[in-house]
C-alpha cells in the first residue's frame, strides 16, 4: 500500500520499533478475529443451539459492523486523535470479547460480535495512521509496512490454528476471551510508546452518511440470510432488498451534498479505483464462503478435530503470502495491475471448481490441498495490486479514506458472501435431502451427502463470482505498469 509522506518527523524515537510491535499486535487481533471463530463455530452452534440458517451471523455480524463503520472510524480518529481512538478501540474490543465469551444464547453472541466489529472499525484506521506518522523515513517506512503487512497477511492462519487449539483443549469461548490479555498488553504499550496527536478541530462526523450506508448494507445482508428460511420471493426478503437499495441510493445522494462526506465521491468515480473496489469485494465473497464451508466439511463430514481443521488451512494462507509477497510484489512494477489481477482471479476460480468435486469421503491431499494452493496463489496475486492501485496517486488528505474504502469493500464482500453462499448451501442441502430420502435407514448418509451437495452448489456460485471479479479487473483497471522505481514498491521484496 502506498502511504503518503506526512512530514511528521518522529522516526528518530529510539522506541519506534517497539511502537510497531504494539500497533501490529492490535492489527493482528483485528485480523485473526475474522477467522479464529470459524473453527469454533461448530462447537458454539451446538452449545447455543444456533440454526444452520443463523450460524453465519457469528461471522457476518463482525464483518458487517467492521466494514459498515470503517469510514466513520477513520473520521472519529481525525476528530479526537489517533492514540486516544486506538486505546478506546482496544478497550471496547476487549469488553465486547468478554461479552461474547460469556454468551448464554445466540442473540447475545451475535450482538457481541457486532460490537467487536464496531470497535475494530475504530482500531484499524487509527493503527494505520499511527504507523504512518511513526515511520517517516522512506527506508524505515518500507520495512515497517512490510512487517505490518506480513503480520496482517498471516493473521488468518494464526486465527485458524489458535481457534483450533483453544476450542479443542479449552472451550470455544476462549476464542473470544483470548483477546482480553492481548488488548491489555496493547493498551499498556500504547500509553508507554505511542505519540499522541491532537484531533482535527474542524473535522465533523457525517452521522447521516454512516446511518444510511451502514443501514443499507445491513438490510441487504439480512435479506440474503432470511432468503434461506423464507424463500427468495417472500415479502420480507424483497422488502429488505428494496430498503437496502433505497438506503444506499440515499447514501450516494447525501455524499454528493454533505459538507464533510464520509466517502468523497471523487474517490469512487476514478475508473481504476472503482474497478479495484469491485474486484476486492467480489473476490472476498468467495474466500469467506470457502472458510465457512471448509470448516464445517472438515469437522462435520471428515470428522477432523478443531486443531487438525485449523492446521488444514495453513497451505491456503501460505499460498496467499507467497503469491502476494514473492510474486506480485516482484512483478508489480513491471506489469500492468490487471496482468496480475485477472490471472489471479482465474487461478482462484479454478481452485473453486476443483472443490466442486467434493464428496462425503474425499481425501484432503488429493481434493482439498490442490484447490487451496490454487485459491491462495490466486488471491495473493490479486490482493497486492488491488491495494497498490487503489491507493496510488491519491492526495494526502484522501489517503486514509481511500485505504478505508478498500478495507470496507473487503469486509462488506465477506459479509454478503457469507450470507449469500450460506443461504444457497442450506437451501440446496434441504432440497437434496427431501428429494433423496426415501429409505429411513439411509438417513445419516443421505443427510451427509445433502450437506456436501449444498456446499458444492454454493462453491460453483463462488467460482462464477470470482470469474466476474477477473472480468471487472480486466475491463476497468486500465492503468499501465508503474515505472521502475524502488520508491513505488508497495511491499519491499525482502518482506519477511
Coordinates of C-alpha atoms in Angstrom, one line a residue:
X1 CA 0.0 0.0 0.0
X2 CA 1.4 3.4 -0.9
X3 CA 1.3 5.7 2.1
X4 CA 1.9 9.4 1.6
X5 CA 4.8 11.1 3.4
X6 CA 3.2 13.2 6.2
X7 CA 6.3 15.3 7.0
X8 CA 6.0 14.4 10.8
X9 CA 9.5 13.6 12.0
X10 CA 9.1 11.3 14.9
X11 CA 11.1 8.5 13.3
X12 CA 14.1 9.4 15.5
X13 CA 12.4 8.0 18.6
X14 CA 14.6 5.0 19.6
X15 CA 11.4 3.2 20.8
X16 CA 9.7 3.4 17.4
X17 CA 10.2 -0.3 16.6
X18 CA 8.6 -1.2 19.9
X19 CA 5.8 1.1 18.9
X20 CA 5.5 -1.0 15.7
X21 CA 5.1 -4.1 17.9
X22 CA 2.1 -2.5 19.7
X23 CA 0.5 -1.4 16.5
X24 CA 1.0 -4.7 14.8
X25 CA -0.4 -6.6 17.9
X26 CA -3.6 -4.6 17.7
X27 CA -3.9 -5.1 13.9
X28 CA -3.2 -8.8 14.3
X29 CA -6.0 -9.1 16.9
X30 CA -8.5 -7.5 14.5
X31 CA -7.5 -9.6 11.5
X32 CA -7.3 -13.0 13.3
X33 CA -10.7 -12.4 14.9
X34 CA -12.3 -12.7 11.5
X35 CA -11.2 -16.3 11.3
X36 CA -10.5 -17.6 14.9
X37 CA -14.2 -18.0 15.5
X38 CA -14.7 -20.1 12.3
X39 CA -13.0 -23.2 13.8
X40 CA -15.0 -22.7 17.0
X41 CA -18.3 -22.3 15.1
X42 CA -19.5 -25.9 15.1
X43 CA -18.9 -26.1 18.9
X44 CA -20.6 -22.8 19.5
X45 CA -23.5 -23.7 17.3
X46 CA -24.1 -26.9 19.2
X47 CA -23.7 -25.3 22.6
X48 CA -26.0 -22.4 22.0
X49 CA -28.5 -24.3 19.7
X50 CA -28.0 -21.9 16.7
X51 CA -29.7 -23.0 13.5
X52 CA -27.9 -23.7 10.2
X53 CA -29.5 -20.7 8.7
X54 CA -28.4 -18.3 11.5
X55 CA -24.9 -19.7 12.1
X56 CA -23.4 -17.3 9.5
X57 CA -24.3 -14.3 11.7
X58 CA -21.4 -15.2 14.1
X59 CA -19.1 -14.3 11.2
X60 CA -21.3 -11.8 9.4
X61 CA -22.2 -9.6 12.5
X62 CA -18.5 -8.9 12.9
X63 CA -17.5 -8.3 9.3
X64 CA -20.7 -6.2 8.6
X65 CA -20.2 -3.9 11.6
X66 CA -16.5 -3.6 10.8
X67 CA -17.0 -2.8 7.1
X68 CA -20.0 -0.6 7.6
X69 CA -18.3 1.6 10.2
X70 CA -14.7 1.7 8.9
X71 CA -15.1 5.1 7.2
X72 CA -16.8 6.6 10.3
X73 CA -14.0 5.1 12.4
X74 CA -11.4 6.9 10.3
X75 CA -13.3 10.2 10.7
X76 CA -13.5 9.8 14.5
X77 CA -9.7 9.2 14.7
X78 CA -9.3 12.5 12.8
X79 CA -11.6 14.3 15.3
X80 CA -10.5 13.0 18.7
X81 CA -6.9 12.0 18.0
X82 CA -5.3 8.7 16.8
X83 CA -3.8 7.5 20.1
X84 CA -7.0 8.1 22.0
X85 CA -9.1 6.4 19.4
X86 CA -6.6 3.5 19.3
X87 CA -6.9 3.0 23.1
X88 CA -10.7 3.3 23.1
X89 CA -10.9 0.8 20.3
X90 CA -8.7 -1.7 22.2
X91 CA -10.7 -1.4 25.5
X92 CA -14.0 -1.7 23.7
X93 CA -12.8 -4.7 21.7
X94 CA -11.8 -6.4 24.9
X95 CA -15.1 -5.7 26.6
X96 CA -17.1 -7.0 23.6
X97 CA -14.9 -10.1 23.5
X98 CA -15.7 -10.8 27.2
X99 CA -19.4 -10.3 26.5
X100 CA -19.2 -12.8 23.6
X101 CA -17.3 -15.4 25.6
X102 CA -19.9 -15.2 28.3
X103 CA -22.8 -15.5 25.8
X104 CA -25.8 -17.6 27.0
X105 CA -27.7 -17.5 23.7
X106 CA -27.3 -16.8 20.0
X107 CA -28.6 -13.2 20.2
X108 CA -26.0 -12.3 22.9
X109 CA -23.2 -13.8 20.8
X110 CA -24.3 -12.1 17.6
X111 CA -24.6 -8.7 19.5
X112 CA -21.1 -9.1 21.0
X113 CA -19.6 -9.9 17.6
X114 CA -21.3 -6.8 16.1
X115 CA -19.8 -4.8 19.0
X116 CA -16.3 -6.3 18.3
X117 CA -16.7 -5.2 14.6
X118 CA -17.7 -1.7 15.6
X119 CA -14.6 -1.2 17.9
X120 CA -12.4 -2.9 15.2
X121 CA -13.6 -0.1 12.9
X122 CA -12.2 2.4 15.4
X123 CA -9.0 0.5 15.9
X124 CA -7.9 -0.4 12.4
X125 CA -7.8 3.2 10.9
X126 CA -6.1 4.7 13.9
X127 CA -3.5 1.8 13.9
X128 CA -2.6 2.5 10.2
X129 CA -2.5 6.3 10.9
X130 CA -0.1 5.8 13.9
X131 CA 2.1 3.6 11.8
X132 CA 2.2 6.3 9.0
X133 CA 3.2 9.1 11.4
X134 CA 5.7 7.0 13.5
X135 CA 7.8 6.0 10.4
X136 CA 8.6 8.9 8.1
X137 CA 12.0 7.8 6.7
X138 CA 11.3 6.1 3.3
X139 CA 13.5 3.1 4.0
X140 CA 12.2 2.5 7.5
X141 CA 8.7 3.1 6.3
X142 CA 9.1 0.3 3.7
X143 CA 10.4 -2.1 6.3
X144 CA 7.7 -1.2 8.8
X145 CA 4.9 -1.6 6.3
X146 CA 6.4 -4.9 5.2
X147 CA 6.4 -6.3 8.7
X148 CA 2.9 -4.9 9.3
X149 CA 1.6 -6.4 6.0
X150 CA 3.2 -9.8 6.7
X151 CA 1.5 -9.9 10.1
X152 CA -1.8 -8.9 8.7
X153 CA -1.5 -11.5 5.9
X154 CA -0.7 -14.3 8.3
X155 CA -3.4 -13.3 10.7
X156 CA -6.0 -15.6 9.2
X157 CA -3.6 -18.6 9.6
X158 CA -2.9 -17.7 13.2
X159 CA -6.7 -17.4 13.7
X160 CA -7.4 -20.8 12.4
X161 CA -4.6 -22.5 14.4
X162 CA -5.3 -20.6 17.6
X163 CA -9.1 -21.3 17.2
X164 CA -8.4 -25.0 16.8
X165 CA -6.1 -25.2 19.9
X166 CA -8.4 -23.1 22.1
X167 CA -11.6 -25.0 21.0
X168 CA -10.0 -28.5 21.5
X169 CA -8.1 -28.0 24.7
X170 CA -10.1 -25.3 26.5
X171 CA -13.5 -24.2 25.1
X172 CA -14.9 -22.3 22.1
X173 CA -15.5 -19.3 24.4
X174 CA -11.7 -18.9 24.8
X175 CA -11.5 -17.9 21.1
X176 CA -13.2 -14.7 22.3
X177 CA -11.6 -14.4 25.8
X178 CA -8.1 -14.6 24.3
X179 CA -8.5 -11.0 23.0
X180 CA -8.6 -9.6 26.6
X181 CA -4.9 -10.2 27.5
X182 CA -3.8 -9.2 24.0
X183 CA -5.8 -5.9 24.3
X184 CA -4.4 -5.2 27.8
X185 CA -0.8 -5.6 26.6
X186 CA -1.5 -3.3 23.7
X187 CA -3.1 -0.6 25.9
X188 CA -0.1 -0.6 28.2
X189 CA 2.2 -0.4 25.3
X190 CA 0.2 2.4 23.7
X191 CA 0.4 4.6 26.7
X192 CA 4.2 3.9 27.1
X193 CA 5.3 4.1 23.4
X194 CA 2.9 5.8 21.1
X195 CA 2.9 9.5 20.3
X196 CA -0.4 11.3 20.6
X197 CA -1.5 13.8 18.0
X198 CA -4.3 16.3 18.6
X199 CA -7.5 15.8 16.8
X200 CA -8.5 18.0 13.9
X201 CA -10.7 20.7 15.3
X202 CA -12.6 21.4 12.1
X203 CA -13.5 17.7 11.4
X204 CA -17.1 16.7 11.7
X205 CA -18.7 13.3 11.7
X206 CA -21.0 12.5 8.8
X207 CA -23.6 10.7 11.0
X208 CA -26.4 10.7 8.4
X209 CA -24.0 9.2 5.9
X210 CA -23.0 6.5 8.4
X211 CA -26.6 5.7 9.2
X212 CA -27.6 5.5 5.5
X213 CA -24.6 3.5 4.4
X214 CA -24.5 1.0 7.3
X215 CA -28.3 0.7 7.3
X216 CA -28.4 -0.2 3.6
X217 CA -25.7 -2.8 3.9
X218 CA -27.4 -4.4 7.0
X219 CA -30.7 -4.6 5.2
X220 CA -29.2 -6.3 2.1
X221 CA -27.1 -8.8 4.2
X222 CA -30.2 -9.5 6.4
X223 CA -32.2 -10.1 3.2
X224 CA -29.8 -12.7 2.0
X225 CA -29.8 -14.5 5.3
X226 CA -33.7 -14.5 5.5
X227 CA -33.9 -15.9 2.0
X228 CA -33.0 -19.3 3.3
X229 CA -35.9 -19.9 5.7
X230 CA -38.4 -17.8 3.9
X231 CA -37.6 -18.1 0.2
X232 CA -36.4 -15.5 -2.3
X233 CA -39.9 -14.2 -3.1
X234 CA -41.0 -13.7 0.5
X235 CA -42.4 -10.1 1.0
X236 CA -40.0 -9.5 3.9
X237 CA -36.9 -10.6 1.9
X238 CA -38.0 -8.5 -1.1
X239 CA -38.7 -5.6 1.3
X240 CA -35.3 -5.8 2.9
X241 CA -33.6 -5.8 -0.5
X242 CA -35.7 -2.8 -1.7
X243 CA -35.0 -0.9 1.6
X244 CA -31.2 -1.7 1.3
X245 CA -31.0 -0.4 -2.2
X246 CA -33.0 2.7 -1.4
X247 CA -30.8 3.5 1.6
X248 CA -27.6 3.1 -0.5
X249 CA -29.0 5.3 -3.2
X250 CA -29.8 7.9 -0.5
X251 CA -26.3 7.5 0.8
X252 CA -24.8 8.3 -2.6
X253 CA -27.2 11.3 -2.9
X254 CA -26.2 12.6 0.5
X255 CA -22.4 12.1 -0.1
X256 CA -22.7 14.4 -3.1
X257 CA -24.2 17.2 -0.8
X258 CA -22.7 16.6 2.7
X259 CA -20.2 19.4 3.8
X260 CA -17.7 16.7 5.0
X261 CA -18.8 13.4 3.4
X262 CA -17.9 10.1 4.8
X263 CA -16.9 8.9 1.3
X264 CA -16.0 11.7 -1.1
X265 CA -17.5 10.6 -4.4
X266 CA -14.4 11.6 -6.5
X267 CA -12.6 8.6 -4.9
X268 CA -15.0 6.1 -6.4
X269 CA -15.5 7.9 -9.6
X270 CA -12.0 7.1 -10.7
X271 CA -12.3 4.1 -13.1
X272 CA -9.3 2.3 -11.8
X273 CA -10.1 2.7 -8.1
X274 CA -13.7 1.7 -8.7
X275 CA -12.5 -1.4 -10.5
X276 CA -10.2 -2.3 -7.6
X277 CA -13.0 -1.8 -5.0
X278 CA -15.4 -4.1 -7.0
X279 CA -12.7 -6.7 -7.6
X280 CA -11.8 -6.8 -3.9
X281 CA -15.4 -7.1 -2.8
X282 CA -16.3 -9.9 -5.3
X283 CA -13.0 -11.8 -4.6
X284 CA -13.7 -11.9 -0.9
X285 CA -17.2 -13.2 -1.4
X286 CA -15.8 -16.5 -2.5
X287 CA -12.9 -16.5 0.1
X288 CA -15.2 -16.0 3.2
X289 CA -17.7 -18.5 1.9
X290 CA -14.8 -21.0 1.4
X291 CA -13.7 -20.5 5.1
X292 CA -17.2 -21.3 6.3
X293 CA -17.9 -24.4 4.2
X294 CA -14.5 -26.0 4.6
X295 CA -14.6 -25.5 8.4
X296 CA -17.9 -27.5 8.5
X297 CA -16.8 -30.0 5.9
X298 CA -13.5 -30.8 7.7
X299 CA -15.1 -31.1 11.2
X300 CA -18.7 -32.2 10.4
X301 CA -18.1 -34.5 7.4
X302 CA -14.5 -35.7 7.6
X303 CA -14.5 -35.7 11.4
X304 CA -11.4 -33.6 11.9
X305 CA -10.6 -32.3 15.4
X306 CA -10.6 -28.4 15.7
X307 CA -6.8 -28.4 15.8
X308 CA -6.5 -30.6 12.7
X309 CA -9.1 -28.5 10.9
X310 CA -7.2 -25.3 11.8
X311 CA -3.9 -26.7 10.6
X312 CA -5.6 -27.8 7.3
X313 CA -5.9 -24.1 6.3
X314 CA -2.2 -23.4 6.6
X315 CA -1.4 -24.2 2.9
X316 CA -4.1 -21.7 1.8
X317 CA -2.6 -18.9 3.9
X318 CA 1.0 -19.8 2.9
X319 CA 0.0 -19.6 -0.7
X320 CA -1.6 -16.2 -0.2
X321 CA 1.6 -14.9 1.4
X322 CA 3.8 -16.4 -1.3
X323 CA 1.6 -15.1 -4.1
X324 CA 1.4 -11.6 -2.6
X325 CA 5.0 -11.0 -1.3
X326 CA 7.1 -13.2 -3.7
X327 CA 5.2 -13.0 -7.0
X328 CA 3.0 -9.9 -7.1
X329 CA 5.5 -7.7 -5.2
X330 CA 8.3 -8.6 -7.6
X331 CA 6.2 -8.2 -10.8
X332 CA 4.1 -5.2 -9.8
X333 CA 6.5 -2.6 -11.2
X334 CA 6.9 -4.5 -14.5
X335 CA 3.4 -5.5 -15.3
X336 CA 0.1 -3.6 -15.5
X337 CA -2.0 -4.4 -12.4
X338 CA -4.7 -6.2 -14.4
X339 CA -2.0 -8.6 -15.8
X340 CA -1.7 -9.9 -12.2
X341 CA -5.3 -9.5 -11.1
X342 CA -7.0 -11.3 -14.0
X343 CA -4.8 -14.4 -13.9
X344 CA -5.1 -14.3 -10.1
X345 CA -8.9 -14.5 -10.2
X346 CA -8.8 -17.2 -12.9
X347 CA -6.5 -19.3 -10.7
X348 CA -8.7 -18.7 -7.6
X349 CA -11.8 -19.7 -9.7
X350 CA -10.0 -22.8 -10.9
X351 CA -9.3 -23.8 -7.3
X352 CA -13.0 -23.3 -6.5
X353 CA -14.0 -25.5 -9.5
X354 CA -11.8 -28.3 -8.1
X355 CA -13.7 -28.1 -4.8
X356 CA -17.0 -28.8 -6.6
X357 CA -15.8 -32.4 -6.9
X358 CA -16.0 -32.8 -3.1
X359 CA -17.8 -36.0 -1.9
X360 CA -18.5 -37.3 1.6
X361 CA -15.3 -39.3 1.7
X362 CA -12.9 -37.0 -0.3
X363 CA -9.2 -37.1 0.5
X364 CA -7.5 -33.9 1.9
X365 CA -4.3 -34.5 -0.1
X366 CA -5.9 -35.2 -3.5
X367 CA -9.0 -33.0 -3.4
X368 CA -8.6 -30.1 -0.9
X369 CA -4.9 -29.3 -1.0
X370 CA -4.6 -28.6 -4.7
X371 CA -7.7 -26.4 -4.6
X372 CA -6.4 -24.5 -1.6
X373 CA -3.0 -23.9 -3.2
X374 CA -4.6 -22.5 -6.4
X375 CA -7.0 -20.4 -4.4
X376 CA -4.2 -19.0 -2.2
X377 CA -1.9 -18.1 -5.1
X378 CA -4.8 -16.5 -7.0
X379 CA -5.8 -14.4 -4.1
X380 CA -2.2 -13.4 -3.3
X381 CA -1.7 -12.3 -7.0
X382 CA -4.8 -10.2 -6.7
X383 CA -4.7 -8.6 -3.3
X384 CA -1.3 -6.8 -3.7
X385 CA -2.1 -4.9 -7.0
X386 CA -5.6 -4.1 -5.7
X387 CA -4.3 -2.3 -2.6
X388 CA -1.4 -0.7 -4.5
X389 CA -3.5 0.6 -7.4
X390 CA -6.5 1.7 -5.3
X391 CA -4.2 3.9 -3.0
X392 CA -1.8 5.1 -5.7
X393 CA -1.8 8.8 -6.6
X394 CA -4.3 10.0 -4.0
X395 CA -4.0 13.3 -2.3
X396 CA -2.6 13.1 1.3
X397 CA -5.9 14.2 2.8
X398 CA -7.7 11.4 0.9
X399 CA -5.2 8.6 1.7
X400 CA -7.0 7.5 4.9
X401 CA -10.4 7.4 3.4
X402 CA -9.2 5.6 0.3
X403 CA -7.5 2.9 2.4
X404 CA -10.6 2.6 4.5
X405 CA -12.7 2.2 1.3
X406 CA -10.6 -0.8 0.2
X407 CA -11.0 -2.4 3.6
X408 CA -14.7 -1.6 3.6
X409 CA -15.1 -3.4 0.2
X410 CA -13.2 -6.4 1.7
X411 CA -15.4 -6.6 4.9
X412 CA -18.7 -5.9 3.1
X413 CA -17.8 -8.5 0.4
X414 CA -17.1 -11.0 3.2
X415 CA -20.5 -10.2 4.9
X416 CA -22.5 -10.5 1.7
X417 CA -20.6 -13.6 0.6
X418 CA -21.1 -15.4 3.9
X419 CA -24.8 -14.7 4.0
X420 CA -25.5 -15.4 0.3
X421 CA -23.4 -18.6 0.0
X422 CA -24.7 -19.9 3.3
X423 CA -28.2 -19.4 2.1
X424 CA -27.5 -21.1 -1.2
X425 CA -25.8 -24.1 0.6
X426 CA -28.5 -24.7 3.2
X427 CA -31.3 -24.3 0.6
X428 CA -29.7 -26.8 -1.8
X429 CA -28.9 -29.2 1.0
X430 CA -32.5 -29.2 2.2
X431 CA -33.8 -29.8 -1.4
X432 CA -31.4 -32.7 -2.0
X433 CA -32.3 -34.4 1.3
X434 CA -36.0 -34.1 0.6
X435 CA -35.6 -35.5 -2.9
X436 CA -33.4 -38.4 -2.0
X437 CA -34.5 -39.5 1.5
X438 CA -36.7 -42.5 0.6
X439 CA -35.2 -45.2 2.9
X440 CA -35.2 -44.1 6.6
X441 CA -32.2 -46.5 7.2
X442 CA -30.1 -44.3 4.9
X443 CA -31.0 -41.0 6.7
X444 CA -27.5 -40.3 8.0
X445 CA -25.7 -41.0 4.7
X446 CA -28.3 -39.0 2.7
X447 CA -28.0 -36.1 5.1
X448 CA -24.2 -36.1 4.8
X449 CA -24.5 -36.3 1.0
X450 CA -27.0 -33.5 1.0
X451 CA -24.8 -31.2 3.1
X452 CA -21.8 -31.7 0.8
X453 CA -24.1 -31.2 -2.2
X454 CA -25.2 -27.8 -0.8
X455 CA -21.5 -26.8 -0.3
X456 CA -20.6 -27.8 -3.9
X457 CA -23.6 -25.8 -5.4
X458 CA -22.5 -22.7 -3.4
X459 CA -18.9 -23.2 -4.4
X460 CA -20.0 -23.2 -8.1
X461 CA -21.6 -19.8 -7.5
X462 CA -18.4 -18.6 -5.8
X463 CA -16.3 -19.7 -8.8
X464 CA -18.5 -17.7 -11.1
X465 CA -18.3 -14.6 -8.9
X466 CA -14.5 -14.8 -8.9
X467 CA -14.5 -15.0 -12.7
X468 CA -16.7 -11.9 -12.7
X469 CA -14.1 -10.2 -10.5
X470 CA -11.5 -11.1 -13.0
X471 CA -13.6 -9.7 -15.9
X472 CA -14.2 -6.4 -14.0
X473 CA -10.5 -6.1 -13.3
X474 CA -9.7 -6.7 -17.0
X475 CA -12.2 -4.2 -18.2
X476 CA -12.0 -1.4 -15.6
X477 CA -8.4 -1.4 -14.3
X478 CA -6.7 0.0 -17.3
X479 CA -3.7 1.8 -15.6
X480 CA -0.3 0.9 -17.1
X481 CA 2.6 -0.6 -15.2
X482 CA 4.4 1.9 -13.0
X483 CA 7.9 3.0 -13.9
X484 CA 10.8 1.1 -12.4
X485 CA 11.4 2.9 -9.2
X486 CA 12.2 1.4 -5.7
X487 CA 10.0 4.0 -4.0
X488 CA 7.0 2.7 -5.8
X489 CA 7.2 -0.8 -4.3
X490 CA 4.2 -1.2 -2.1
X491 CA 5.8 -4.0 -0.2
X492 CA 9.6 -4.5 -0.4
X493 CA 10.9 -7.6 -2.0
X494 CA 12.5 -8.6 1.3
X495 CA 9.2 -8.9 3.2
X496 CA 9.8 -11.5 5.9

